[in-house]
């Protein structure tokens, strides 16, 4: 278990991403692939294998931004790992062709993608029948109020906190201020790159992915992340 890992705010999170895609020349495709694989590995190894759980029903909730892209990639890997995976994607990203490619990849793995906007009771029935809910609706760039169709989904998630594993931050949280809309507290959280300020008091199972980030990038922002580089065999560490 890693300790003393720094938590970062919205400004530093955006600057790190900018550096990765600028100075270090990572493409968004690469970052999503690594993030999605990390999420899938944590779920498969930490939430399933360690509890001797196999072939479960997973619902992935994807938003239109990069967090949703991470969820699409994670879904593909989770299906490859032998799970029954279904994606709910009520607001597609039609502007970036990357998302079209990710959807096609999922469809070619026979993953059902639901694009209908449902009522709260319908989502609750769906969540009742699954084992894990992967929350990839909103990432750290989320701002403002929670609007439809996502408000209905998030309201329905409140009854199923013990099934939710959130990607990077719980959807609807303010990255710096936390759960200002009093939505839900997930069972698990898989932070990416570095944990965000909103997760500093998180009491559930918390993992950190993103150990592909060059150490000198963190050093540039005076972030002491030495613990992340002690053992680089895995893509993640437990916090």
PDB file of C-alpha atoms in Angstrom:
ATOM      1  CA  UNK A   1       0.000   0.000   0.000  1.00  0.00           C
ATOM      2  CA  UNK A   2       1.365   3.398  -0.996  1.00  0.00           C
ATOM      3  CA  UNK A   3       1.218   6.322   1.396  1.00  0.00           C
ATOM      4  CA  UNK A   4       2.183   9.991   1.225  1.00  0.00           C
ATOM      5  CA  UNK A   5       1.091  10.233  -2.402  1.00  0.00           C
ATOM      6  CA  UNK A   6       0.165  13.838  -3.240  1.00  0.00           C
ATOM      7  CA  UNK A   7      -3.400  14.802  -4.094  1.00  0.00           C
ATOM      8  CA  UNK A   8      -3.800  17.323  -6.904  1.00  0.00           C
ATOM      9  CA  UNK A   9      -6.327  20.022  -7.726  1.00  0.00           C
ATOM     10  CA  UNK A  10      -8.061  20.893 -10.998  1.00  0.00           C
ATOM     11  CA  UNK A  11      -5.307  23.234 -12.161  1.00  0.00           C
ATOM     12  CA  UNK A  12      -2.463  20.736 -11.722  1.00  0.00           C
ATOM     13  CA  UNK A  13      -4.558  17.908 -13.214  1.00  0.00           C
ATOM     14  CA  UNK A  14      -5.099  19.924 -16.399  1.00  0.00           C
ATOM     15  CA  UNK A  15      -1.436  20.953 -16.586  1.00  0.00           C
ATOM     16  CA  UNK A  16      -0.210  17.357 -16.233  1.00  0.00           C
ATOM     17  CA  UNK A  17      -2.522  16.245 -19.054  1.00  0.00           C
ATOM     18  CA  UNK A  18      -1.345  19.145 -21.186  1.00  0.00           C
ATOM     19  CA  UNK A  19       2.295  18.185 -20.608  1.00  0.00           C
ATOM     20  CA  UNK A  20       1.637  14.533 -21.425  1.00  0.00           C
ATOM     21  CA  UNK A  21       0.044  15.404 -24.775  1.00  0.00           C
ATOM     22  CA  UNK A  22       2.456  18.251 -25.501  1.00  0.00           C
ATOM     23  CA  UNK A  23       6.005  17.855 -24.222  1.00  0.00           C
ATOM     24  CA  UNK A  24       5.770  14.053 -23.960  1.00  0.00           C
ATOM     25  CA  UNK A  25       3.780  13.615 -27.184  1.00  0.00           C
ATOM     26  CA  UNK A  26       1.240  11.086 -25.909  1.00  0.00           C
ATOM     27  CA  UNK A  27      -1.929  10.878 -27.993  1.00  0.00           C
ATOM     28  CA  UNK A  28      -5.347  10.823 -26.341  1.00  0.00           C
ATOM     29  CA  UNK A  29      -5.789   7.324 -27.814  1.00  0.00           C
ATOM     30  CA  UNK A  30      -2.732   6.097 -25.909  1.00  0.00           C
ATOM     31  CA  UNK A  31      -3.789   7.692 -22.635  1.00  0.00           C
ATOM     32  CA  UNK A  32      -7.305   6.231 -22.876  1.00  0.00           C
ATOM     33  CA  UNK A  33      -5.977   2.778 -23.705  1.00  0.00           C
ATOM     34  CA  UNK A  34      -3.650   2.794 -20.687  1.00  0.00           C
ATOM     35  CA  UNK A  35      -6.331   4.225 -18.391  1.00  0.00           C
ATOM     36  CA  UNK A  36      -8.977   1.747 -19.558  1.00  0.00           C
ATOM     37  CA  UNK A  37      -6.629  -1.213 -19.215  1.00  0.00           C
ATOM     38  CA  UNK A  38      -5.670  -0.070 -15.713  1.00  0.00           C
ATOM     39  CA  UNK A  39      -9.317   0.197 -14.663  1.00  0.00           C
ATOM     40  CA  UNK A  40     -10.067  -3.277 -16.025  1.00  0.00           C
ATOM     41  CA  UNK A  41      -7.003  -4.799 -14.333  1.00  0.00           C
ATOM     42  CA  UNK A  42      -7.922  -3.310 -10.944  1.00  0.00           C
ATOM     43  CA  UNK A  43     -11.502  -4.576 -11.181  1.00  0.00           C
ATOM     44  CA  UNK A  44     -10.409  -8.012 -12.372  1.00  0.00           C
ATOM     45  CA  UNK A  45      -7.536  -8.502  -9.919  1.00  0.00           C
ATOM     46  CA  UNK A  46      -8.599  -6.571  -6.823  1.00  0.00           C
ATOM     47  CA  UNK A  47     -12.395  -6.724  -6.788  1.00  0.00           C
ATOM     48  CA  UNK A  48     -12.839 -10.140  -8.401  1.00  0.00           C
ATOM     49  CA  UNK A  49      -9.863 -12.507  -8.167  1.00  0.00           C
ATOM     50  CA  UNK A  50      -9.055 -11.658  -4.557  1.00  0.00           C
ATOM     51  CA  UNK A  51     -12.677 -12.421  -3.675  1.00  0.00           C
ATOM     52  CA  UNK A  52     -12.750 -15.532  -5.892  1.00  0.00           C
ATOM     53  CA  UNK A  53     -15.465 -14.020  -8.111  1.00  0.00           C
ATOM     54  CA  UNK A  54     -15.711 -15.070 -11.764  1.00  0.00           C
ATOM     55  CA  UNK A  55     -17.817 -14.204 -14.811  1.00  0.00           C
ATOM     56  CA  UNK A  56     -19.933 -11.463 -13.328  1.00  0.00           C
ATOM     57  CA  UNK A  57     -22.406  -9.001 -14.815  1.00  0.00           C
ATOM     58  CA  UNK A  58     -20.839  -5.558 -15.247  1.00  0.00           C
ATOM     59  CA  UNK A  59     -22.666  -2.378 -16.236  1.00  0.00           C
ATOM     60  CA  UNK A  60     -20.466   0.455 -17.510  1.00  0.00           C
ATOM     61  CA  UNK A  61     -21.952   3.956 -17.472  1.00  0.00           C
ATOM     62  CA  UNK A  62     -20.171   6.166 -20.017  1.00  0.00           C
ATOM     63  CA  UNK A  63     -20.375   9.909 -20.519  1.00  0.00           C
ATOM     64  CA  UNK A  64     -19.447  11.849 -23.680  1.00  0.00           C
ATOM     65  CA  UNK A  65     -16.015  13.002 -22.474  1.00  0.00           C
ATOM     66  CA  UNK A  66     -12.633  11.380 -21.958  1.00  0.00           C
ATOM     67  CA  UNK A  67     -13.801   9.681 -18.760  1.00  0.00           C
ATOM     68  CA  UNK A  68     -16.443   7.926 -20.847  1.00  0.00           C
ATOM     69  CA  UNK A  69     -13.735   6.933 -23.324  1.00  0.00           C
ATOM     70  CA  UNK A  70     -11.799   5.327 -20.471  1.00  0.00           C
ATOM     71  CA  UNK A  71     -14.978   3.413 -19.631  1.00  0.00           C
ATOM     72  CA  UNK A  72     -15.393   2.158 -23.197  1.00  0.00           C
ATOM     73  CA  UNK A  73     -11.814   0.850 -23.250  1.00  0.00           C
ATOM     74  CA  UNK A  74     -12.218  -0.731 -19.802  1.00  0.00           C
ATOM     75  CA  UNK A  75     -15.383  -2.475 -20.990  1.00  0.00           C
ATOM     76  CA  UNK A  76     -13.523  -4.089 -23.877  1.00  0.00           C
ATOM     77  CA  UNK A  77     -10.817  -5.453 -21.595  1.00  0.00           C
ATOM     78  CA  UNK A  78     -13.342  -6.620 -18.990  1.00  0.00           C
ATOM     79  CA  UNK A  79     -15.132  -8.553 -21.734  1.00  0.00           C
ATOM     80  CA  UNK A  80     -11.803 -10.059 -22.811  1.00  0.00           C
ATOM     81  CA  UNK A  81     -11.271 -11.158 -19.213  1.00  0.00           C
ATOM     82  CA  UNK A  82     -14.432 -13.274 -19.515  1.00  0.00           C
ATOM     83  CA  UNK A  83     -17.123 -11.066 -17.987  1.00  0.00           C
ATOM     84  CA  UNK A  84     -20.641 -10.222 -19.145  1.00  0.00           C
ATOM     85  CA  UNK A  85     -20.379  -6.498 -19.930  1.00  0.00           C
ATOM     86  CA  UNK A  86     -23.067  -4.045 -20.996  1.00  0.00           C
ATOM     87  CA  UNK A  87     -22.570  -0.333 -21.705  1.00  0.00           C
ATOM     88  CA  UNK A  88     -25.068   2.480 -21.111  1.00  0.00           C
ATOM     89  CA  UNK A  89     -24.135   5.486 -23.213  1.00  0.00           C
ATOM     90  CA  UNK A  90     -27.036   7.971 -23.248  1.00  0.00           C
ATOM     91  CA  UNK A  91     -25.128  10.892 -24.790  1.00  0.00           C
ATOM     92  CA  UNK A  92     -22.678   9.939 -27.519  1.00  0.00           C
ATOM     93  CA  UNK A  93     -19.673  11.988 -28.532  1.00  0.00           C
ATOM     94  CA  UNK A  94     -20.246  12.551 -32.259  1.00  0.00           C
ATOM     95  CA  UNK A  95     -17.548  15.211 -32.617  1.00  0.00           C
ATOM     96  CA  UNK A  96     -14.424  13.128 -32.028  1.00  0.00           C
ATOM     97  CA  UNK A  97     -14.009  10.118 -34.371  1.00  0.00           C
ATOM     98  CA  UNK A  98     -11.991   8.369 -31.641  1.00  0.00           C
ATOM     99  CA  UNK A  99     -15.209   7.614 -29.791  1.00  0.00           C
ATOM    100  CA  UNK A 100     -16.766   6.111 -32.897  1.00  0.00           C
ATOM    101  CA  UNK A 101     -13.788   3.772 -33.160  1.00  0.00           C
ATOM    102  CA  UNK A 102     -14.078   2.782 -29.504  1.00  0.00           C
ATOM    103  CA  UNK A 103     -17.763   1.982 -29.932  1.00  0.00           C
ATOM    104  CA  UNK A 104     -17.060  -0.121 -33.023  1.00  0.00           C
ATOM    105  CA  UNK A 105     -14.391  -2.033 -31.111  1.00  0.00           C
ATOM    106  CA  UNK A 106     -16.827  -2.776 -28.282  1.00  0.00           C
ATOM    107  CA  UNK A 107     -19.515  -3.895 -30.724  1.00  0.00           C
ATOM    108  CA  UNK A 108     -17.027  -6.257 -32.370  1.00  0.00           C
ATOM    109  CA  UNK A 109     -16.498  -7.834 -28.957  1.00  0.00           C
ATOM    110  CA  UNK A 110     -20.273  -8.405 -28.799  1.00  0.00           C
ATOM    111  CA  UNK A 111     -20.733  -5.853 -26.033  1.00  0.00           C
ATOM    112  CA  UNK A 112     -24.262  -4.467 -26.031  1.00  0.00           C
ATOM    113  CA  UNK A 113     -24.355  -0.664 -26.091  1.00  0.00           C
ATOM    114  CA  UNK A 114     -27.573   0.974 -24.888  1.00  0.00           C
ATOM    115  CA  UNK A 115     -28.126   4.550 -26.035  1.00  0.00           C
ATOM    116  CA  UNK A 116     -31.714   5.031 -24.857  1.00  0.00           C
ATOM    117  CA  UNK A 117     -32.526   7.574 -22.177  1.00  0.00           C
ATOM    118  CA  UNK A 118     -34.340   5.703 -19.414  1.00  0.00           C
ATOM    119  CA  UNK A 119     -36.375   6.563 -16.337  1.00  0.00           C
ATOM    120  CA  UNK A 120     -34.948   6.314 -12.827  1.00  0.00           C
ATOM    121  CA  UNK A 121     -36.951   3.164 -12.054  1.00  0.00           C
ATOM    122  CA  UNK A 122     -35.619   1.471 -15.197  1.00  0.00           C
ATOM    123  CA  UNK A 123     -32.014   2.197 -14.209  1.00  0.00           C
ATOM    124  CA  UNK A 124     -32.676   0.920 -10.689  1.00  0.00           C
ATOM    125  CA  UNK A 125     -33.989  -2.363 -12.100  1.00  0.00           C
ATOM    126  CA  UNK A 126     -30.866  -2.687 -14.286  1.00  0.00           C
ATOM    127  CA  UNK A 127     -28.534  -1.936 -11.367  1.00  0.00           C
ATOM    128  CA  UNK A 128     -30.390  -4.453  -9.200  1.00  0.00           C
ATOM    129  CA  UNK A 129     -29.512  -7.224 -11.634  1.00  0.00           C
ATOM    130  CA  UNK A 130     -25.767  -6.511 -12.032  1.00  0.00           C
ATOM    131  CA  UNK A 131     -22.754  -7.179  -9.819  1.00  0.00           C
ATOM    132  CA  UNK A 132     -20.568  -4.142 -10.560  1.00  0.00           C
ATOM    133  CA  UNK A 133     -21.363  -0.657 -11.863  1.00  0.00           C
ATOM    134  CA  UNK A 134     -18.393   1.064 -13.499  1.00  0.00           C
ATOM    135  CA  UNK A 135     -18.943   4.809 -13.172  1.00  0.00           C
ATOM    136  CA  UNK A 136     -17.319   6.572 -16.135  1.00  0.00           C
ATOM    137  CA  UNK A 137     -19.813   9.400 -16.611  1.00  0.00           C
ATOM    138  CA  UNK A 138     -17.753  12.465 -15.613  1.00  0.00           C
ATOM    139  CA  UNK A 139     -14.047  13.048 -15.022  1.00  0.00           C
ATOM    140  CA  UNK A 140     -12.052  15.780 -13.295  1.00  0.00           C
ATOM    141  CA  UNK A 141     -13.060  18.463 -15.813  1.00  0.00           C
ATOM    142  CA  UNK A 142     -16.723  18.296 -14.729  1.00  0.00           C
ATOM    143  CA  UNK A 143     -18.113  21.678 -13.678  1.00  0.00           C
ATOM    144  CA  UNK A 144     -21.509  23.171 -12.956  1.00  0.00           C
ATOM    145  CA  UNK A 145     -24.740  21.376 -12.115  1.00  0.00           C
ATOM    146  CA  UNK A 146     -25.582  17.783 -12.979  1.00  0.00           C
ATOM    147  CA  UNK A 147     -27.920  17.911 -15.956  1.00  0.00           C
ATOM    148  CA  UNK A 148     -30.076  15.340 -17.708  1.00  0.00           C
ATOM    149  CA  UNK A 149     -29.808  12.637 -18.838  1.00  0.00           C
ATOM    150  CA  UNK A 150     -27.090  12.136 -16.212  1.00  0.00           C
ATOM    151  CA  UNK A 151     -29.015  13.449 -13.190  1.00  0.00           C
ATOM    152  CA  UNK A 152     -31.533  10.607 -13.480  1.00  0.00           C
ATOM    153  CA  UNK A 153     -28.758   8.016 -13.753  1.00  0.00           C
ATOM    154  CA  UNK A 154     -26.847   9.405 -10.773  1.00  0.00           C
ATOM    155  CA  UNK A 155     -30.028   9.604  -8.683  1.00  0.00           C
ATOM    156  CA  UNK A 156     -30.659   5.935  -9.453  1.00  0.00           C
ATOM    157  CA  UNK A 157     -27.102   5.023  -8.422  1.00  0.00           C
ATOM    158  CA  UNK A 158     -27.623   6.184  -4.829  1.00  0.00           C
ATOM    159  CA  UNK A 159     -29.241   2.886  -3.813  1.00  0.00           C
ATOM    160  CA  UNK A 160     -26.335   0.857  -5.175  1.00  0.00           C
ATOM    161  CA  UNK A 161     -23.229   2.468  -3.692  1.00  0.00           C
ATOM    162  CA  UNK A 162     -21.854  -0.962  -2.705  1.00  0.00           C
ATOM    163  CA  UNK A 163     -21.669  -1.925  -6.409  1.00  0.00           C
ATOM    164  CA  UNK A 164     -20.093   1.257  -7.793  1.00  0.00           C
ATOM    165  CA  UNK A 165     -16.454   1.576  -8.849  1.00  0.00           C
ATOM    166  CA  UNK A 166     -15.700   5.095 -10.083  1.00  0.00           C
ATOM    167  CA  UNK A 167     -13.081   6.033 -12.659  1.00  0.00           C
ATOM    168  CA  UNK A 168     -10.764   8.886 -11.573  1.00  0.00           C
ATOM    169  CA  UNK A 169     -13.400  10.705  -9.508  1.00  0.00           C
ATOM    170  CA  UNK A 170     -16.994   9.835  -8.552  1.00  0.00           C
ATOM    171  CA  UNK A 171     -19.268  11.382 -11.176  1.00  0.00           C
ATOM    172  CA  UNK A 172     -20.730  14.705 -10.123  1.00  0.00           C
ATOM    173  CA  UNK A 173     -18.004  15.466  -7.578  1.00  0.00           C
ATOM    174  CA  UNK A 174     -16.246  18.812  -7.768  1.00  0.00           C
ATOM    175  CA  UNK A 175     -12.560  17.936  -8.175  1.00  0.00           C
ATOM    176  CA  UNK A 176     -11.486  20.331  -5.415  1.00  0.00           C
ATOM    177  CA  UNK A 177     -14.577  20.545  -3.165  1.00  0.00           C
ATOM    178  CA  UNK A 178     -15.875  16.979  -3.290  1.00  0.00           C
ATOM    179  CA  UNK A 179     -19.474  15.758  -3.120  1.00  0.00           C
ATOM    180  CA  UNK A 180     -21.160  19.153  -3.203  1.00  0.00           C
ATOM    181  CA  UNK A 181     -24.354  17.739  -4.743  1.00  0.00           C
ATOM    182  CA  UNK A 182     -24.590  14.901  -2.178  1.00  0.00           C
ATOM    183  CA  UNK A 183     -24.808  12.230  -4.860  1.00  0.00           C
ATOM    184  CA  UNK A 184     -23.240   8.863  -3.944  1.00  0.00           C
ATOM    185  CA  UNK A 185     -20.099   7.453  -2.337  1.00  0.00           C
ATOM    186  CA  UNK A 186     -18.745   4.542  -4.408  1.00  0.00           C
ATOM    187  CA  UNK A 187     -17.459   1.275  -3.005  1.00  0.00           C
ATOM    188  CA  UNK A 188     -14.244   1.658  -4.984  1.00  0.00           C
ATOM    189  CA  UNK A 189     -12.301   4.426  -6.672  1.00  0.00           C
ATOM    190  CA  UNK A 190      -9.616   4.070  -9.333  1.00  0.00           C
ATOM    191  CA  UNK A 191      -7.774   7.387  -9.536  1.00  0.00           C
ATOM    192  CA  UNK A 192      -5.717   8.102 -12.645  1.00  0.00           C
ATOM    193  CA  UNK A 193      -2.313   9.860 -12.849  1.00  0.00           C
ATOM    194  CA  UNK A 194      -2.618  11.102  -9.245  1.00  0.00           C
ATOM    195  CA  UNK A 195      -5.567  11.175  -6.815  1.00  0.00           C
ATOM    196  CA  UNK A 196      -7.645  14.332  -6.853  1.00  0.00           C
ATOM    197  CA  UNK A 197      -8.363  16.556  -3.852  1.00  0.00           C
ATOM    198  CA  UNK A 198     -11.999  15.417  -3.745  1.00  0.00           C
ATOM    199  CA  UNK A 199     -10.869  11.883  -2.830  1.00  0.00           C
ATOM    200  CA  UNK A 200      -8.611  12.817   0.080  1.00  0.00           C
ATOM    201  CA  UNK A 201     -11.124  11.631   2.690  1.00  0.00           C
ATOM    202  CA  UNK A 202     -12.392   8.649   0.679  1.00  0.00           C
ATOM    203  CA  UNK A 203     -12.776   5.613   2.955  1.00  0.00           C
ATOM    204  CA  UNK A 204     -13.523   2.903   0.382  1.00  0.00           C
ATOM    205  CA  UNK A 205     -11.107   0.775  -1.638  1.00  0.00           C
ATOM    206  CA  UNK A 206      -8.837   3.207  -3.457  1.00  0.00           C
ATOM    207  CA  UNK A 207      -6.343   2.416  -6.216  1.00  0.00           C
ATOM    208  CA  UNK A 208      -4.124   4.652  -8.310  1.00  0.00           C
ATOM    209  CA  UNK A 209      -3.308   4.038 -11.954  1.00  0.00           C
ATOM    210  CA  UNK A 210      -1.023   6.110 -14.149  1.00  0.00           C
ATOM    211  CA  UNK A 211       2.439   4.872 -13.309  1.00  0.00           C
ATOM    212  CA  UNK A 212       3.398   5.341 -16.963  1.00  0.00           C
ATOM    213  CA  UNK A 213       3.818   9.075 -16.258  1.00  0.00           C
ATOM    214  CA  UNK A 214       7.514  10.092 -16.492  1.00  0.00           C
ATOM    215  CA  UNK A 215       8.920  10.833 -13.062  1.00  0.00           C
ATOM    216  CA  UNK A 216      10.424  14.121 -14.178  1.00  0.00           C
ATOM    217  CA  UNK A 217       6.970  15.394 -15.146  1.00  0.00           C
ATOM    218  CA  UNK A 218       5.861  15.070 -11.520  1.00  0.00           C
ATOM    219  CA  UNK A 219       9.136  16.639 -10.406  1.00  0.00           C
ATOM    220  CA  UNK A 220       8.427  19.645 -12.618  1.00  0.00           C
ATOM    221  CA  UNK A 221       5.357  20.362 -10.490  1.00  0.00           C
ATOM    222  CA  UNK A 222       7.270  19.613  -7.262  1.00  0.00           C
ATOM    223  CA  UNK A 223       5.189  16.492  -6.618  1.00  0.00           C
ATOM    224  CA  UNK A 224       6.995  13.786  -4.653  1.00  0.00           C
ATOM    225  CA  UNK A 225       5.844  10.535  -6.261  1.00  0.00           C
ATOM    226  CA  UNK A 226       8.874   8.355  -5.499  1.00  0.00           C
ATOM    227  CA  UNK A 227       6.669   5.606  -4.055  1.00  0.00           C
ATOM    228  CA  UNK A 228       5.032   5.074  -7.438  1.00  0.00           C
ATOM    229  CA  UNK A 229       8.340   4.051  -8.987  1.00  0.00           C
ATOM    230  CA  UNK A 230       9.577   1.529  -6.418  1.00  0.00           C
ATOM    231  CA  UNK A 231       7.918  -1.385  -8.201  1.00  0.00           C
ATOM    232  CA  UNK A 232       6.717  -0.836 -11.755  1.00  0.00           C
ATOM    233  CA  UNK A 233       5.460  -4.346 -12.534  1.00  0.00           C
ATOM    234  CA  UNK A 234       1.836  -3.288 -12.239  1.00  0.00           C
ATOM    235  CA  UNK A 235      -0.043  -0.368 -13.744  1.00  0.00           C
ATOM    236  CA  UNK A 236      -1.503   0.559 -10.366  1.00  0.00           C
ATOM    237  CA  UNK A 237      -0.939   0.726  -6.624  1.00  0.00           C
ATOM    238  CA  UNK A 238      -3.316   0.593  -3.657  1.00  0.00           C
ATOM    239  CA  UNK A 239      -3.658   3.804  -1.679  1.00  0.00           C
TER     240      UNK A 239
END
